[in-house]
CSV table of C-alpha atoms in Angstrom, one decimal:
chain,number,residue,atom,x,y,z
A,1,MET,CA,-15.4,-26.7,-34.4
A,2,GLY,CA,-12.7,-27.7,-31.9
A,3,ILE,CA,-12.6,-28.1,-28.2
A,4,LEU,CA,-11.8,-24.4,-27.7
A,5,SER,CA,-14.7,-23.0,-29.8
A,6,GLY,CA,-17.7,-23.0,-27.4
A,7,ASN,CA,-18.6,-21.4,-24.1
A,8,PRO,CA,-15.3,-20.5,-22.5
A,9,LYS,CA,-16.5,-21.8,-19.1
A,10,ASP,CA,-16.8,-25.3,-20.8
A,11,GLU,CA,-13.3,-25.1,-22.2
A,12,PRO,CA,-10.4,-26.8,-20.3
A,13,MET,CA,-7.9,-24.6,-18.6
A,14,HIS,CA,-4.3,-25.0,-19.8
A,15,LEU,CA,-1.6,-25.4,-17.2
A,16,GLY,CA,-0.5,-21.7,-17.4
A,17,GLU,CA,-4.1,-20.6,-16.6
A,18,VAL,CA,-4.3,-23.1,-13.8
A,19,SER,CA,-1.0,-21.8,-12.3
A,20,SER,CA,-2.0,-18.2,-12.8
A,21,VAL,CA,-5.4,-18.5,-11.2
A,22,TRP,CA,-4.1,-20.6,-8.3
A,23,ALA,CA,-1.2,-18.2,-7.7
A,24,ALA,CA,-3.4,-15.1,-7.9
A,25,SER,CA,-5.8,-16.7,-5.4
A,26,THR,CA,-3.0,-17.6,-3.0
A,27,THR,CA,-1.4,-14.2,-3.4
A,28,ALA,CA,-4.7,-12.4,-2.6
A,29,LYS,CA,-5.2,-14.5,0.5
A,30,GLY,CA,-1.7,-13.4,1.7
A,31,ALA,CA,-2.6,-9.9,0.8
A,32,VAL,CA,-5.7,-9.9,3.0
A,33,SER,CA,-3.5,-11.1,5.9
A,34,PHE,CA,-0.9,-8.4,5.3
A,35,TYR,CA,-3.4,-5.7,4.8
A,36,GLN,CA,-5.2,-6.6,8.0
A,37,ALA,CA,-1.8,-6.3,9.8
A,38,TYR,CA,-1.2,-2.9,8.1
A,39,LEU,CA,-4.7,-1.8,9.3
A,40,ASN,CA,-3.6,-2.6,12.9
A,41,HIS,CA,-0.6,-0.3,12.4
A,42,ALA,CA,-2.1,2.5,10.4
A,43,GLY,CA,-3.0,5.7,12.2
A,44,ASP,CA,-4.0,8.0,9.3
A,45,LYS,CA,-7.8,7.7,8.6
A,46,ASP,CA,-7.3,8.1,4.9
A,47,LEU,CA,-4.8,5.4,4.8
A,48,ARG,CA,-7.0,3.1,6.9
A,49,LYS,CA,-9.9,3.7,4.4
A,50,LEU,CA,-7.6,2.9,1.5
A,51,ILE,CA,-6.4,-0.3,3.2
A,52,GLU,CA,-10.0,-1.4,3.7
A,53,ASP,CA,-10.5,-0.9,-0.1
A,54,TYR,CA,-7.5,-3.1,-0.8
A,55,ILE,CA,-8.9,-5.8,1.5
A,56,ASP,CA,-12.3,-5.6,-0.2
A,57,GLN,CA,-10.6,-6.0,-3.6
A,58,ALA,CA,-8.5,-8.9,-2.5
A,59,LYS,CA,-11.5,-10.7,-1.0
A,60,GLN,CA,-13.4,-10.3,-4.2
A,61,GLU,CA,-10.5,-11.8,-6.2
A,62,ILE,CA,-10.3,-14.7,-3.8
A,63,LYS,CA,-14.1,-15.4,-4.2
A,64,GLU,CA,-14.0,-15.3,-8.0
A,65,LEU,CA,-10.7,-17.2,-8.5
A,66,ASP,CA,-11.6,-19.9,-6.0
A,67,GLU,CA,-14.9,-20.4,-7.9
A,68,ILE,CA,-12.9,-21.1,-11.1
A,69,LEU,CA,-10.5,-23.4,-9.4
A,70,ASN,CA,-13.4,-25.4,-7.7
A,71,ALA,CA,-15.4,-25.6,-10.9
A,72,ASN,CA,-12.4,-27.1,-12.6
A,73,GLY,CA,-11.6,-29.6,-9.8
A,74,ILE,CA,-8.6,-27.8,-8.5
A,75,ALA,CA,-8.2,-27.4,-4.8
A,76,PRO,CA,-7.4,-23.7,-3.9
A,77,ALA,CA,-4.9,-22.9,-1.1
A,78,PRO,CA,-6.5,-22.6,2.3
A,79,ILE,CA,-7.5,-19.1,3.4
A,80,MET,CA,-5.9,-17.7,6.5
A,81,ALA,CA,-7.9,-16.7,9.5
A,82,ASP,CA,-8.7,-13.1,9.9
A,83,ARG,CA,-6.2,-11.2,12.0
A,84,PRO,CA,-7.6,-9.9,15.3
A,85,LYS,CA,-7.9,-6.1,15.5
A,86,ALA,CA,-5.2,-4.5,17.6
A,87,ASN,CA,-5.1,-1.1,19.3
A,88,LEU,CA,-2.5,1.1,17.7
A,89,GLU,CA,-1.3,2.4,21.0
A,90,ASP,CA,-0.6,-1.2,22.2
A,91,ILE,CA,2.0,-1.7,19.5
A,92,PRO,CA,5.4,-0.5,20.8
A,93,VAL,CA,6.9,2.4,18.9
A,94,GLY,CA,9.9,0.4,17.7
A,95,ALA,CA,7.7,-2.4,16.4
A,96,ARG,CA,5.1,-0.2,14.8
A,97,LEU,CA,5.1,0.4,11.0
A,98,ALA,CA,4.8,4.0,10.1
A,99,ASP,CA,2.0,5.2,7.8
A,100,GLN,CA,4.5,6.2,5.1
A,101,GLU,CA,6.0,2.7,5.2
A,102,ILE,CA,2.6,1.1,4.9
A,103,ALA,CA,1.6,3.3,2.0
A,104,ALA,CA,4.9,2.6,0.2
A,105,ALA,CA,4.6,-1.1,0.7
A,106,ILE,CA,1.0,-1.1,-0.7
A,107,SER,CA,2.1,1.0,-3.6
A,108,ALA,CA,4.9,-1.5,-4.5
A,109,ASP,CA,2.5,-4.4,-4.0
A,110,THR,CA,0.0,-2.8,-6.3
A,111,ALA,CA,2.5,-2.3,-9.1
A,112,THR,CA,3.5,-5.9,-8.8
A,113,GLY,CA,-0.1,-7.0,-8.9
A,114,VAL,CA,-0.8,-5.0,-12.1
A,115,VAL,CA,2.1,-6.6,-13.8
A,116,ALA,CA,1.1,-10.1,-12.7
A,117,SER,CA,-2.5,-9.6,-13.7
A,118,THR,CA,-1.6,-8.3,-17.2
A,119,GLN,CA,0.9,-11.2,-17.7
A,120,ALA,CA,-1.8,-13.7,-16.7
A,121,MET,CA,-4.3,-12.0,-19.0
A,122,ALA,CA,-1.9,-12.1,-21.9
A,123,MET,CA,-1.3,-15.8,-21.7
A,124,CYS,CA,-5.0,-16.8,-21.3
A,125,ILE,CA,-6.8,-18.5,-24.1
A,126,ARG,CA,-10.0,-18.7,-22.1
A,127,GLU,CA,-11.7,-15.4,-22.6
A,128,ASP,CA,-13.5,-15.4,-19.3
A,129,ILE,CA,-10.3,-15.9,-17.3
A,130,GLY,CA,-8.4,-13.3,-19.4
A,131,ALA,CA,-11.3,-10.8,-18.8
A,132,LEU,CA,-11.1,-11.5,-15.1
A,133,PHE,CA,-7.4,-10.7,-15.0
A,134,ALA,CA,-8.1,-7.6,-17.1
A,135,LYS,CA,-10.7,-6.5,-14.5
A,136,TYR,CA,-8.1,-7.1,-11.7
A,137,ALA,CA,-5.5,-5.1,-13.5
A,138,ALA,CA,-7.9,-2.2,-13.9
A,139,ALA,CA,-9.0,-2.3,-10.3
A,140,LYS,CA,-5.4,-2.4,-9.1
A,141,THR,CA,-4.6,0.5,-11.4
A,142,VAL,CA,-7.4,2.6,-9.9
A,143,LEU,CA,-6.3,1.7,-6.3
A,144,GLY,CA,-2.7,2.5,-7.3
A,145,GLY,CA,-3.8,5.9,-8.6
A,146,LYS,CA,-5.5,6.6,-5.3
A,147,THR,CA,-2.4,5.5,-3.4
A,148,LEU,CA,-0.2,7.7,-5.5
A,149,ARG,CA,-2.5,10.7,-4.9
A,150,MET,CA,-2.4,10.0,-1.2
A,151,LEU,CA,1.4,9.7,-1.1
A,152,LYS,CA,1.7,13.0,-2.8
A,153,ASP,CA,-1.0,14.8,-0.8
A,154,LYS,CA,0.5,13.6,2.5
A,155,GLY,CA,4.1,14.3,1.6
A,156,TRP,CA,5.0,10.7,1.8
A,157,LEU,CA,6.2,10.2,-1.7
A,158,VAL,CA,10.0,9.9,-2.1
A,159,PRO,CA,10.6,10.6,-5.8
A,160,PRO,CA,13.6,9.5,-7.7
A,161,PRO,CA,16.0,12.3,-8.8
A,162,LEU,CA,13.9,14.8,-10.8
A,163,LEU,CA,15.2,16.4,-14.0
A,164,ILE,CA,14.3,20.1,-13.3
A,165,LYS,CA,16.5,21.8,-15.8
A,166,ARG,CA,17.5,20.0,-18.9
A,167,PRO,CA,21.2,20.3,-19.8
A,168,GLU,CA,21.9,22.3,-22.9
A,169,THR,CA,22.8,20.2,-26.0
A,170,VAL,CA,26.3,20.6,-27.4
A,171,SER,CA,26.8,20.7,-31.1
A,172,VAL,CA,29.8,18.8,-32.3
């Protein structure tokens, strides 16, 4: 039996795992800050609820990832202070983010997060860390599905060119 054959929590992390866990924690901390700013700008109640779900997910990730870092003697990046709540009407129109912009930004961020989570999961040799990133990929996929549904329902989705009628094939 080797060093990597026991309880995964007792196994050392390799440098890729350390880097992925630290980066994911730091990214989640930044996401909370951005999502709180988006919350200040959002007017649509469904969008506001969705942003709160994203904040809750990011805070859960921070908690779990920082526990792993601390347990392995690695200092996590500091967390930013919560943004103060702002009244939407106090934000000048030219400086205000539109609900459609916020939803599109969150959607793009979610796609990036799913890719990052699955990449981290694929390179893990510690099963517990790989499973954690798999959980994050699944949670982000669910949130991404909710975001896509909202974009469609609200008419905010800007699709790429759609192939409505397929061209006829030409025999040569």
